[in-house]
Each structure stands twice: as structure tokens, then as C-alpha cells.
CSV table of C-alpha atoms and ligand atoms in Angstrom, one decimal:
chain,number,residue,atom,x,y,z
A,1,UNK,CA,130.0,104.2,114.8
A,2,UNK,CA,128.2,106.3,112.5
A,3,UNK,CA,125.6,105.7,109.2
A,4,UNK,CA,124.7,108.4,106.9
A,5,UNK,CA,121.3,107.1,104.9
A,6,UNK,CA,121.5,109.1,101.2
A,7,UNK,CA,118.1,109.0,99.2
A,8,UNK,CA,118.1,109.4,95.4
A,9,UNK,CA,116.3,113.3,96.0
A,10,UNK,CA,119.7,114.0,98.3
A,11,UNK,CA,117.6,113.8,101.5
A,12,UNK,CA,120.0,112.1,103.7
A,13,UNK,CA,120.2,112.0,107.6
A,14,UNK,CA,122.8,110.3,110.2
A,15,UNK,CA,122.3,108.3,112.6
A,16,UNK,CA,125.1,106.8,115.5
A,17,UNK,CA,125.0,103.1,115.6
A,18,UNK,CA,125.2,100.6,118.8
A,19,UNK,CA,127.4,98.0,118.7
A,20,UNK,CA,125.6,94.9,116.8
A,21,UNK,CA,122.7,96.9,115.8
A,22,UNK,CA,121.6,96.6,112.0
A,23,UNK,CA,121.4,99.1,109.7
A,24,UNK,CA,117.6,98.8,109.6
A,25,UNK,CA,117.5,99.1,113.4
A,26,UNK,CA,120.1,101.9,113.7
A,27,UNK,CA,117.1,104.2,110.6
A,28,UNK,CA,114.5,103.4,112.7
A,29,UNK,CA,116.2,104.0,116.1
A,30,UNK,CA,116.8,107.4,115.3
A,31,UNK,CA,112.8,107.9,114.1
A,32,UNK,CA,113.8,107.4,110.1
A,33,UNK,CA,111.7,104.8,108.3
A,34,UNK,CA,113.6,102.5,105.1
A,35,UNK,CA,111.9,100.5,102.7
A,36,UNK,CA,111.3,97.2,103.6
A,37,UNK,CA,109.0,93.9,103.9
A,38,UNK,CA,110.6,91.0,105.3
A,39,UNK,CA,113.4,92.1,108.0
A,40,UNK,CA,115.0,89.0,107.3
A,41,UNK,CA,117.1,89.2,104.3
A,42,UNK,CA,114.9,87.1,101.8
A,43,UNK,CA,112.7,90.1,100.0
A,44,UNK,CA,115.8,92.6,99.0
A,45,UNK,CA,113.3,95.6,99.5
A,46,UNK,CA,115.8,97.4,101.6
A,47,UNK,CA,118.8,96.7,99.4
A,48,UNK,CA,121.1,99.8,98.9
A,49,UNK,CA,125.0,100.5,98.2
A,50,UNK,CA,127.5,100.9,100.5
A,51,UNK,CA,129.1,104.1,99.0
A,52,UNK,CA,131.4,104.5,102.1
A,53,UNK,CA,133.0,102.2,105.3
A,54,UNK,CA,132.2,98.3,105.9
A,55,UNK,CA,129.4,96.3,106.5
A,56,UNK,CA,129.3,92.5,107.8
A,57,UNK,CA,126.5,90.4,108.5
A,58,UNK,CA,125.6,88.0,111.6
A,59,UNK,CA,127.3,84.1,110.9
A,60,UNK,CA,123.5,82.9,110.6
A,61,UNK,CA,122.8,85.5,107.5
A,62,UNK,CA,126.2,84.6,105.5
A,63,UNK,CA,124.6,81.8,103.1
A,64,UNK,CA,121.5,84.4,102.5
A,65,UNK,CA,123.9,87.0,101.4
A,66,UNK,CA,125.7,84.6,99.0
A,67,UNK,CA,122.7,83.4,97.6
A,68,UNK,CA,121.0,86.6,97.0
A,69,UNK,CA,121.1,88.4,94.0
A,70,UNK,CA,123.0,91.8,94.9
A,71,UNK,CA,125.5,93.7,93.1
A,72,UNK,CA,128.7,93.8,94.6
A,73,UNK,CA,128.2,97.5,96.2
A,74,UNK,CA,124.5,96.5,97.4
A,75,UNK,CA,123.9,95.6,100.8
A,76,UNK,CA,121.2,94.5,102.6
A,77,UNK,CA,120.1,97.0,105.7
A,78,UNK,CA,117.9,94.5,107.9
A,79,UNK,CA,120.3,92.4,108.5
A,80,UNK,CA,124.1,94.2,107.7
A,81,UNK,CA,125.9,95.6,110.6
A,82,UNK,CA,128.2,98.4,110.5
A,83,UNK,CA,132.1,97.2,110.7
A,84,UNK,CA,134.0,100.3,110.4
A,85,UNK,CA,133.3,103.7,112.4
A,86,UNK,CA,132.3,105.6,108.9
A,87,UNK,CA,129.2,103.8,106.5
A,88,UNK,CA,127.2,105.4,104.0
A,89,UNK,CA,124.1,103.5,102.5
A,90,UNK,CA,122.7,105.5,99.4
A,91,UNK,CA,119.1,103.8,98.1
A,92,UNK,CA,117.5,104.5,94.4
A,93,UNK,CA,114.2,106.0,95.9
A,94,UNK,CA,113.4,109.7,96.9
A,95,UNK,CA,113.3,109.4,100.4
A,96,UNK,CA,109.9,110.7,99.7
A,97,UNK,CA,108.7,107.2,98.2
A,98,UNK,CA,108.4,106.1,102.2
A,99,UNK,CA,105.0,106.6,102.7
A,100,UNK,CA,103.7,107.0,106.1
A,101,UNK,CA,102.5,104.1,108.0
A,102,UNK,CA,99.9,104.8,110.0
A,103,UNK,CA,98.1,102.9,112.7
A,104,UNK,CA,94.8,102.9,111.8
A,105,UNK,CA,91.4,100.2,113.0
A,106,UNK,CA,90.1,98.0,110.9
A,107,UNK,CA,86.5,96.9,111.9
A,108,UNK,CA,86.2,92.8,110.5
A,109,UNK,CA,82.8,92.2,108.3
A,110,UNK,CA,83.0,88.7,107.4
A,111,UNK,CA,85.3,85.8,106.9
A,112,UNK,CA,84.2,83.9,104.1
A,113,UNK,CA,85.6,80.2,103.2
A,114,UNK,CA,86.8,79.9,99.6
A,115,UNK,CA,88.7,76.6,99.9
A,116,UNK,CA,89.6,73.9,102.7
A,117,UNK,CA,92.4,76.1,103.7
A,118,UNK,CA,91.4,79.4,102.6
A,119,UNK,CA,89.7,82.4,103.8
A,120,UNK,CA,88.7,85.6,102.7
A,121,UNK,CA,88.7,88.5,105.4
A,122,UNK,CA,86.2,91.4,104.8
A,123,UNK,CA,87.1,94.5,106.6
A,124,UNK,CA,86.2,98.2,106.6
A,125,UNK,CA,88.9,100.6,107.6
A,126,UNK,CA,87.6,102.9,110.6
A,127,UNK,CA,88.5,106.2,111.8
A,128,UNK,CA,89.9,109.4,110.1
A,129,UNK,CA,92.6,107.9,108.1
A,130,UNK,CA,92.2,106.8,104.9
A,131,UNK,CA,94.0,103.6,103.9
A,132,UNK,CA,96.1,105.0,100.6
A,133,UNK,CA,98.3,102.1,99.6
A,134,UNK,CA,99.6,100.8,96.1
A,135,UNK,CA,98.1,97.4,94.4
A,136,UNK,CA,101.0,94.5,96.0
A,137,UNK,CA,101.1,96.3,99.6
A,138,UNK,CA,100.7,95.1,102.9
A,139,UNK,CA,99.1,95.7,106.2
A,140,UNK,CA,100.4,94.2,109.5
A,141,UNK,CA,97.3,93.3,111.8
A,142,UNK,CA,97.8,92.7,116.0
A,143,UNK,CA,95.3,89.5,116.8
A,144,UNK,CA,93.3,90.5,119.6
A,145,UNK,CA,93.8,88.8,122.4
A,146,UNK,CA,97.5,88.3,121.7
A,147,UNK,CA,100.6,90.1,121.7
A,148,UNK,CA,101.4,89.0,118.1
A,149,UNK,CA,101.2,90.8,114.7
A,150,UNK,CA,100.8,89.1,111.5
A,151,UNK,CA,101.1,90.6,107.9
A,152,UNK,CA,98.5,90.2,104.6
A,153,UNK,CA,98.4,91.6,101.6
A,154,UNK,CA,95.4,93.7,100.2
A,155,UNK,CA,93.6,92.2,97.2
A,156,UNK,CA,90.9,94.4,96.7
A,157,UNK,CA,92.1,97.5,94.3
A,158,UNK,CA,93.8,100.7,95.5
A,159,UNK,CA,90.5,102.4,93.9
A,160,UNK,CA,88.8,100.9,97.1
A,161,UNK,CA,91.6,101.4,99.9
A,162,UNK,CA,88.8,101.2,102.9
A,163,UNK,CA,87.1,98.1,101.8
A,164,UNK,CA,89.5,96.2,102.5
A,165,UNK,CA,89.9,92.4,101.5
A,166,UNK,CA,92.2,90.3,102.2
A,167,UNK,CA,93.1,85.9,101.5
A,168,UNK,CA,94.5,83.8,104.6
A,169,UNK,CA,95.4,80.8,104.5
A,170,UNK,CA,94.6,78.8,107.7
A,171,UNK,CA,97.6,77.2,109.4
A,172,UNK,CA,97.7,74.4,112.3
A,173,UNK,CA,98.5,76.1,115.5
A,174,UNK,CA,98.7,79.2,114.3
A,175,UNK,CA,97.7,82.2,116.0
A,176,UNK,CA,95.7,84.0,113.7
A,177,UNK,CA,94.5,81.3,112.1
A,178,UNK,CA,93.0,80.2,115.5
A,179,UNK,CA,91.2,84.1,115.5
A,180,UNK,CA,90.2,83.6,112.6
A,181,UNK,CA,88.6,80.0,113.2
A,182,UNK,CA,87.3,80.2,116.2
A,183,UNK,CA,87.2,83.8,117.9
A,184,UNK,CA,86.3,86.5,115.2
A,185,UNK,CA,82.9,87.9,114.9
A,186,UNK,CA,81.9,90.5,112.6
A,187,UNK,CA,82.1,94.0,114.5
A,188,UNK,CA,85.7,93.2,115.6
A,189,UNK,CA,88.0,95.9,115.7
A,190,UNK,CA,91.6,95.2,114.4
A,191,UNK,CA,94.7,97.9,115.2
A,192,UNK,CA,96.3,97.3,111.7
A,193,UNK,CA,99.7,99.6,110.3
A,194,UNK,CA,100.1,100.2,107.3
A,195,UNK,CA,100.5,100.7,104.2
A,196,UNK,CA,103.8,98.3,104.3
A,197,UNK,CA,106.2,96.8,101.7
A,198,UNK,CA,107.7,97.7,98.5
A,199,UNK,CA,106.2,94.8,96.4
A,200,UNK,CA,103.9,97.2,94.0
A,201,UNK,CA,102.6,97.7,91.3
A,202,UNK,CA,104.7,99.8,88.5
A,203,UNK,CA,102.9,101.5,86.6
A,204,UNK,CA,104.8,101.5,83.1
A,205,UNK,CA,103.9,99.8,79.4
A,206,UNK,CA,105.7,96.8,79.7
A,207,UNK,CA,104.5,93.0,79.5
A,208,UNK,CA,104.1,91.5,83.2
A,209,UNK,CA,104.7,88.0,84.5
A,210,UNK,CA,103.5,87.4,87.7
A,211,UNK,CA,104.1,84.5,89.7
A,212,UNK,CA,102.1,83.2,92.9
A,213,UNK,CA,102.2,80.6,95.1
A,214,UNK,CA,98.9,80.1,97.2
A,215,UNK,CA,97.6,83.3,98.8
A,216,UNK,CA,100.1,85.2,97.2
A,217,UNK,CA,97.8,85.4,94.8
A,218,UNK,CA,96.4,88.0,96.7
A,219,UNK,CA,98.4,91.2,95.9
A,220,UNK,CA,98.3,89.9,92.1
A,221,UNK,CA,94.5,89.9,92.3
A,222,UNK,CA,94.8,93.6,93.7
A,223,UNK,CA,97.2,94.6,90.9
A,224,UNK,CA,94.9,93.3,88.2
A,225,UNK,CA,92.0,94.5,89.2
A,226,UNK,CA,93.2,98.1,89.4
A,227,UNK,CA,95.0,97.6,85.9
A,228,UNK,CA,91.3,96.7,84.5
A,229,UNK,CA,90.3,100.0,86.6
A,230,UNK,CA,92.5,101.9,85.0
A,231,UNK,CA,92.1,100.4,81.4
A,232,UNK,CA,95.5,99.4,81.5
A,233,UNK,CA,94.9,96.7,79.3
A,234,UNK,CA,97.0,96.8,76.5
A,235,UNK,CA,100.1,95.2,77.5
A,236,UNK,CA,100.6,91.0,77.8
A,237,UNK,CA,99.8,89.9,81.3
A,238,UNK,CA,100.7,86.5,82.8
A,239,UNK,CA,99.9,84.8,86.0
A,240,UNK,CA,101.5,81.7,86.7
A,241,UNK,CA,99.8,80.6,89.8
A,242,UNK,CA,101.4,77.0,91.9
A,243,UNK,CA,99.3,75.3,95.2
A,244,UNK,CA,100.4,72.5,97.3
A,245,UNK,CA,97.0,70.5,97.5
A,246,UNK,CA,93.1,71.2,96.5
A,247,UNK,CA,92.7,73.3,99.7
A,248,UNK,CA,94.9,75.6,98.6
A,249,UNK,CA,93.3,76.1,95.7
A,250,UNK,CA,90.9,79.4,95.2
A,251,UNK,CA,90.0,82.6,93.1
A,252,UNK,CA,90.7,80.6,89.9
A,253,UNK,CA,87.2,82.2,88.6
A,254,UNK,CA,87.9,85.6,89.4
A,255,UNK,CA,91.3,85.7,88.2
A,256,UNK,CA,89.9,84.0,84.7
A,257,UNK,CA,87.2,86.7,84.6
A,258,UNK,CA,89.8,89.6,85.1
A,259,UNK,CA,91.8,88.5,82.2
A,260,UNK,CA,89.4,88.6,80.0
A,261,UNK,CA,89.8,92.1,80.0
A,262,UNK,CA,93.4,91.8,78.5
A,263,UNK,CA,94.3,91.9,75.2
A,264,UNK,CA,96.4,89.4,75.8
A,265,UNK,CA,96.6,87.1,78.8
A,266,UNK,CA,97.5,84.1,79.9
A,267,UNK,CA,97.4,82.1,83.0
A,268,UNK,CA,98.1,78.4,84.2
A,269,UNK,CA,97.8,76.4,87.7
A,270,UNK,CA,100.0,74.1,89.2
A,271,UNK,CA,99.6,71.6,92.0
A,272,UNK,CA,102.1,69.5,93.8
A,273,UNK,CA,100.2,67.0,95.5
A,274,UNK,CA,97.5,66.8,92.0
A,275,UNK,CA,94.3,64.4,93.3
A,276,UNK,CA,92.7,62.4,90.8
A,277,UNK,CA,90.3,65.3,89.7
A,278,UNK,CA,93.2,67.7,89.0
A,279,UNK,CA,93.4,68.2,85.0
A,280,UNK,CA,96.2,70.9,85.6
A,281,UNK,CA,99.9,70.2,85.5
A,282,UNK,CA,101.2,68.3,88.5
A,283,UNK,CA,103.9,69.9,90.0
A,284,UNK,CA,105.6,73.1,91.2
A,285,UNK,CA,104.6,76.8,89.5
A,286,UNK,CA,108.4,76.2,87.7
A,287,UNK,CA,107.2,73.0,86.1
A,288,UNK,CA,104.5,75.7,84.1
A,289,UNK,CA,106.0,77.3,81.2
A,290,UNK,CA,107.5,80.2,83.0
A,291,UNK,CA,111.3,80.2,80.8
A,292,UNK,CA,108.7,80.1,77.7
A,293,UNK,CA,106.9,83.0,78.9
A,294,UNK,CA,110.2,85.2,79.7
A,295,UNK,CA,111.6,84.0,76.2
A,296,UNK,CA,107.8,85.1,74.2
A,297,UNK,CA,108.0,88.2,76.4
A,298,UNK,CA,111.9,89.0,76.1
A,299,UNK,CA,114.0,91.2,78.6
A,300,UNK,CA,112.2,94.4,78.9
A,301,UNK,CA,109.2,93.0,81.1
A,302,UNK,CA,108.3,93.5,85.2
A,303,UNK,CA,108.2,90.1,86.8
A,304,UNK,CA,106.2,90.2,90.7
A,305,UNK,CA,106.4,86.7,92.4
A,306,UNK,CA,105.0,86.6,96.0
A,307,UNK,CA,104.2,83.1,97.8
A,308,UNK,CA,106.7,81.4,100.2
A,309,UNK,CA,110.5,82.3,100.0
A,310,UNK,CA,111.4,78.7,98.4
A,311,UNK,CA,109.4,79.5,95.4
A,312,UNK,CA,110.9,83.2,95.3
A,313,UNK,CA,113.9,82.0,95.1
A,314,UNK,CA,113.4,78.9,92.4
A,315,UNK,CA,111.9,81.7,90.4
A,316,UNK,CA,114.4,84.3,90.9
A,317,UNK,CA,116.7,81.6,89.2
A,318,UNK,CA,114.5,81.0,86.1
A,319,UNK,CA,114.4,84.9,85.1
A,320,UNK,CA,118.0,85.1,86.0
A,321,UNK,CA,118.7,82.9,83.6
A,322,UNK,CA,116.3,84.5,81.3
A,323,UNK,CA,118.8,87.5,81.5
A,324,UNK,CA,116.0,89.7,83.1
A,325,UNK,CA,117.9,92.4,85.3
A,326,UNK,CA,117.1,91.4,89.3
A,327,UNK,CA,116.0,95.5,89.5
A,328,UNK,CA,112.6,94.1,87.5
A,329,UNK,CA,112.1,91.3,89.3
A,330,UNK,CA,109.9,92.4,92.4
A,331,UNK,CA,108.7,89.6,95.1
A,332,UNK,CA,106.9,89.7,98.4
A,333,UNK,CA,108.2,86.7,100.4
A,334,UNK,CA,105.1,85.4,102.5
A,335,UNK,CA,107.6,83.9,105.1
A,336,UNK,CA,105.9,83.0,108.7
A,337,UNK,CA,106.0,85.7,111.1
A,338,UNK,CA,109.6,87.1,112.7
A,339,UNK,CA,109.8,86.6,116.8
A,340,UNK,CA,109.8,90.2,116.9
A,341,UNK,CA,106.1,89.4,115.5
A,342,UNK,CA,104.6,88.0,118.9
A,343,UNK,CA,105.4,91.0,120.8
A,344,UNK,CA,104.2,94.2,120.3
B,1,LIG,C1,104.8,90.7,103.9
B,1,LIG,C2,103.9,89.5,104.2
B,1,LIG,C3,102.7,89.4,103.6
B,1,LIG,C4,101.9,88.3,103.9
B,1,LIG,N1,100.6,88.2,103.3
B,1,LIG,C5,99.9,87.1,103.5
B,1,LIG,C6,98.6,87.0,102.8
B,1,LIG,O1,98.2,87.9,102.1
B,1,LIG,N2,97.9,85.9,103.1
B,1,LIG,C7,98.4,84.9,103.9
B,1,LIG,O2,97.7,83.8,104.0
B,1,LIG,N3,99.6,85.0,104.5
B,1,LIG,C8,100.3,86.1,104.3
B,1,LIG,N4,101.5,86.2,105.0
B,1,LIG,C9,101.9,85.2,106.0
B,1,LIG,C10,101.1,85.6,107.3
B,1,LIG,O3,101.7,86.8,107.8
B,1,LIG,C11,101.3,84.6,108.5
B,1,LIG,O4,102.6,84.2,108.6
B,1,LIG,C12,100.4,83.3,108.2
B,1,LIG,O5,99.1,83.7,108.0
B,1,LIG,C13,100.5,82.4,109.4
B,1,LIG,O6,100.0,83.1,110.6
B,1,LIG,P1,99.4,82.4,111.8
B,1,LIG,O7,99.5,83.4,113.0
B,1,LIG,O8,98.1,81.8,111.5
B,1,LIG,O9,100.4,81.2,112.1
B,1,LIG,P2,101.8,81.3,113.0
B,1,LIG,O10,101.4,81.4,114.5
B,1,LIG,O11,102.7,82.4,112.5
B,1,LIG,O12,102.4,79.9,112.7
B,1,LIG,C14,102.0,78.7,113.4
B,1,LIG,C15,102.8,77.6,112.9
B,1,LIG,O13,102.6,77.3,111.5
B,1,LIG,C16,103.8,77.4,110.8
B,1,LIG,N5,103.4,78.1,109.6
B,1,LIG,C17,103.3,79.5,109.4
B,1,LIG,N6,103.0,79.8,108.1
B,1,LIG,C18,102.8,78.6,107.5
B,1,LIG,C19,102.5,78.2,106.2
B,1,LIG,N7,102.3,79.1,105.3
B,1,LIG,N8,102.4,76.9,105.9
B,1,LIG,C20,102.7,76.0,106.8
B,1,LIG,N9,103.0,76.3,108.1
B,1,LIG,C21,103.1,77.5,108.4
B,1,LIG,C22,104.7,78.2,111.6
B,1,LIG,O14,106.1,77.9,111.3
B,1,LIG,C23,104.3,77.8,113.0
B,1,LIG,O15,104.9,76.5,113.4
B,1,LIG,C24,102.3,87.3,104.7
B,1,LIG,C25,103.6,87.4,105.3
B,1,LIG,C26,104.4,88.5,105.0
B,1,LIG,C27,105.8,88.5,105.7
B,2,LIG,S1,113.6,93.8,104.3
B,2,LIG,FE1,115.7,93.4,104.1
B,2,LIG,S2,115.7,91.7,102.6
B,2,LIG,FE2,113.6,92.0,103.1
């Protein structure tokens, strides 16, 4: 079987498929790199359309392709398979929109608690290669020690691509979060990739809603502070930010202090499990007044939700409703870490 990949420039290359192989898998087989975040059919960063042949998808993916918000030419390339000897895939990006990844060190300065949960990771990017990446990307990072990789998001600004910063929230068991705890020291050096993901900032005059669930604040704090950078400041901004518990909870400060350099801003908490302290709403980030926000905003806004895929998806359903086209809605699902994560 055969794929031919068409960019929106008319860059295009083939590639010949193995039997059960994805899409994504056949691109990079053949030394081609795609857009994408997740690899498992929650993110939609490597939709394209099939503009020739057949594709099918594994029984396990069937329900994720129902439920996710594609045209009815759009396909998913991490996780369709060929099913006809002929398929073409054409994407809306100039091929040239692929940035290199490049694997680069990153040399850890300090981990500094901000919450019971939460830590932020100071690092300086080492070497000759500069770390050029857009507000909302990524970086994978191997744990030393282990075969596994792990992604995070930068939230320092684009303007400062080598100081890098980044928010993890500490999980039980897990195998970063034990680096993090109880192995890292500052001088560690970190083989990272990146820049990764398609969940960036767009830089065009339109209001912006953006939606986080815990760290997924992270990219949002990188995206405003290169907006105030920039002096992009006349447009509305909203951050609509949801934890679980109190641990959870961090950056509230810093993300106040950056609005205030909005002309218009606006930005409200939620917590499920609300203690007795909690004056904020009680709930999930869709019991704040998100459908208010898209009706003040209207239709011609960019939306950026990144947390856990549950949330994504509960989200995805409000501005759908809201009648705001899926091609504005952009989200970075912070799901836990592929099996192809734990080996290199
Ligand atoms: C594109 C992308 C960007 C990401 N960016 C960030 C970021 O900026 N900040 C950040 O904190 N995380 C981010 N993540 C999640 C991160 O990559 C790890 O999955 C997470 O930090 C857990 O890693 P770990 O090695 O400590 O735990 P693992 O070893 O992966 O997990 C150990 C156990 O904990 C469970 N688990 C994993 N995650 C959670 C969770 N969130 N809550 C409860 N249980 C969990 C697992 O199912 C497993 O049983 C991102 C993920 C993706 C895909
Ligand atoms: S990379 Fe395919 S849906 Fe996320």
C-alpha cells in the first residue's frame, strides 16, 4: 500500500505502508515528520483529509473517532491505517510549518515547590542549539536513570527560549515525579526534544478564551506573558482556570498580575473538591461561566484549552455549542504518558 502526504505549499512526498502500520508511523518511517502532540487520537493536531483511497482505524479507536469533532473528509493520521492500496492525506499547513525537533540538553537549576502537588522546574538549555519554540509548545524530557520520556509544556515566554521553566505536577508512583522528588540535583543534565506540538499561540486580533485545568496552565502562562512582551494587549483575554483540590492550586498571583496588563481581562478558578477556605466556585472549570464568555465574545475568537483529555473534551462541547468552528478551538491534552514513552 501506498500514502502520498500533500502540504498546503504542494510539498508532498510518498511513502509505502506495512500492513497495520498508521499513517503517522508510515511519515515518520520514511524520515518525514507530521504535526502532532498526543499520538493517541485525543488532540486532533495531526488531523488531515483523505483526498484519495480508505482509511480504517483499530477496534479500540472506533468510539474516539465518533466522538471527535472531524469533518467527514478529515482523518486522524496517529491512529488511521491505510485500507485500500491508494491513500492520499492533504493537511492545511506548509509543510514548512514542521519545525525541526532537535535533541538538545537541558541542564536542571532548581525545582521549586509552589503548591502541595506542584513544582516548578528551572532549566537552562545547554549546547549550540537554541531552543526556538512558539508560546503553548512542548518539550519531551528522558528521566535519567530510566528508559522513559515524559512531555511538559514551556511557561516561560518564547522571548526567553533557553531559560526554560516549566510546572509538574507530582503524581504517586510516577516516574518523573519520583526524579523530581527524590533524585534531581541542580547541575543535572536532561536530553530533552523538542520544540513539540501544535498547541500555539496564533498570533491574530481576535478575543481569546483560554481554558486550563491544573498545570495546563502552564503553556497559557507562556502565551500571556509573550502577549504582554509583545504589547499585544488590546484584545479581551480570558482564562478560565479548574483544579481538583488545594494542592493543585498555584500561579494564581502571577496570572492576576499578567492581566493587569490587558485592556480587558478576565479570569476565574474552580475547584472540585473546594475545602472550607475556598471562596471560589466549587466545581469543574465548566461550572465557571465559560458559554457566557463565548456568547460576550461571539464567534470570531481563538479558544486554547489544555489540562487532562476529560476536560478537553467537556469543553470542546460547550464552544461547539457556542457555534465556534472546531478549526479555532486549539487544546493540548495533558494525557499520561504512551507505552511507547518508557522506552526510548
Ligand atoms: C503534550 C503533553 C504535555 C504535557 N505537559 C505537562 C506539563 O506541562 N505539566 C505537567 O505536570 N504534566 C504535563 N504532561 C503530563 C506529563 O507528561 C506526565 O504524564 C505526568 O507528569 C506524569 O508523569 P510521571 O512520570 O510522574 O508519572 P507516570 O509514570 O506517567 O504515571 C504514574 C502513574 O500515575 C498515573 N498518572 C499519570 N498522570 C496522572 C495525573 N495527571 N493524575 C493522576 N494520575 C496520573 C498514571 O496513570 C500511572 O498510574 C503533559 C503531557 C503531554 C502529553
Ligand atoms: S496526534 Fe493524532 S490526535 Fe493527537
Amino acid at each position: 500500500m501506498d500514502c502520498r502526504f500533500v502540504f498546503e505549499d504542494g510539498e508532498a512526498f510518498g511513502a509505502p505502508s506495512v500492513s497495520g502500520e498508521t499513517l503517522l508511523a508510515t511519515a515518520e518511517r520514511a524520515g518525514a515528520s507530521l504535526l502532532v502532540d498526543c499520538r493517541e487520537g485525543t488532540c486532533m493536531s495531526c488531523r488531515g483529509r483523505l483526498t484519495a483511497g480508505k482509511v480504517d482505524y483499530a477496534p479500540r479507536y472506533q468510539r474516539t473517532v465518533q466522538i471527535a469533532p472531524l469533518a467527514a473528509d478529515e482523518v486522524l493520521c496517529c491512529i488511521a491505517q491505510p485500507a485500500q492500496p491508494q491513500v492520499e492525506i492533504t493537511f492545511s499547513y506548509p509543510r514548512a510549518a514542521v519545525r525541526p525537533v532537535r535533541p538538545m540538553v537541558l541542564e536542571l537549576q532548581e525545582i521549586v515547590p509552589q503548591s502541595e502537588k506542584v513544582v516548578l522546574v528551572r532549566g537552562a538549555i545547554r549546547g549550540r542549539f537554541k531552543l526556538a519554540f512558539m508560546p503553548g509548545q512542548y518539550l519531551d524530557i528522558s528521566i535519567p536513570g530510566t528508559d522513559s520520556r515524559r512531555s511538559y509544556s514551556m511557561a516561560n515566554a518564547s522571548s526567553t527560549p533557553n531559560a526554560v521553566e516549566l510546572h509538574v505536577r507530582l503524581v504517586p508512583d510516577g516516574v518523573m515525579s519520583e526524579y523530581l522528588t527524590n533524585r534531581a540535583r541542580p547541575g543535572d543534565l536532561l536530553d530533552v526534544r523538542g520544540p513539540l506540538g501544535v498547541f500555539y499561540l496564533r498570533r491574530r486580533p481576535v478575543p481569546r478564551v483560554f481554558v486550563s485545568g491544573g498545570t495546563g496552565l502552564a503553556p497559557m502562562v507562556a502565551m500571556l506573558r509573550d502577549l504582554v512582551a509583545w504589547g499585544e494587549l488590546d484584545q479581551p483575554v480570558s482564562l478560565l482556570h479548574g483544579v481538583t483540590t488545594r494542592g493543585d492550586l498555584y500561579g494564581i498571583d502571577e496570572v492576576k498580575q499578567l492581566l493587569t496588563h490587558f485592556a480587558d481581562a478576565r479570569f476565574a478558578v474552580a475547584m472540585v473538591e473546594a475545602d472550607a477556605a475556598w471562596d471560589g466556585v466549587q466545581g469543574f472549570v465548566t461550572d465557571l461561566p465559560l458559554a457566557a464568555e463565548f456568547e460576550r465574545l461571539g464567534t470570531d475568537i481563538d479558544v486554547y484549552l489544555c489540562g487532562p483529555p476529560p476536560m478537553i473534551q467537556a469543553v470542546r462541547h460547550v464552544s461547539d455549542r457556542a457555534g465556534i468552528p472546531s478549526r479555532r478551538v486549539f487544546s493540548e491534552a495533558f494525557s499520561a504518558a504512551p507505552a511507547s514513552a518508557n522506552s526510548k
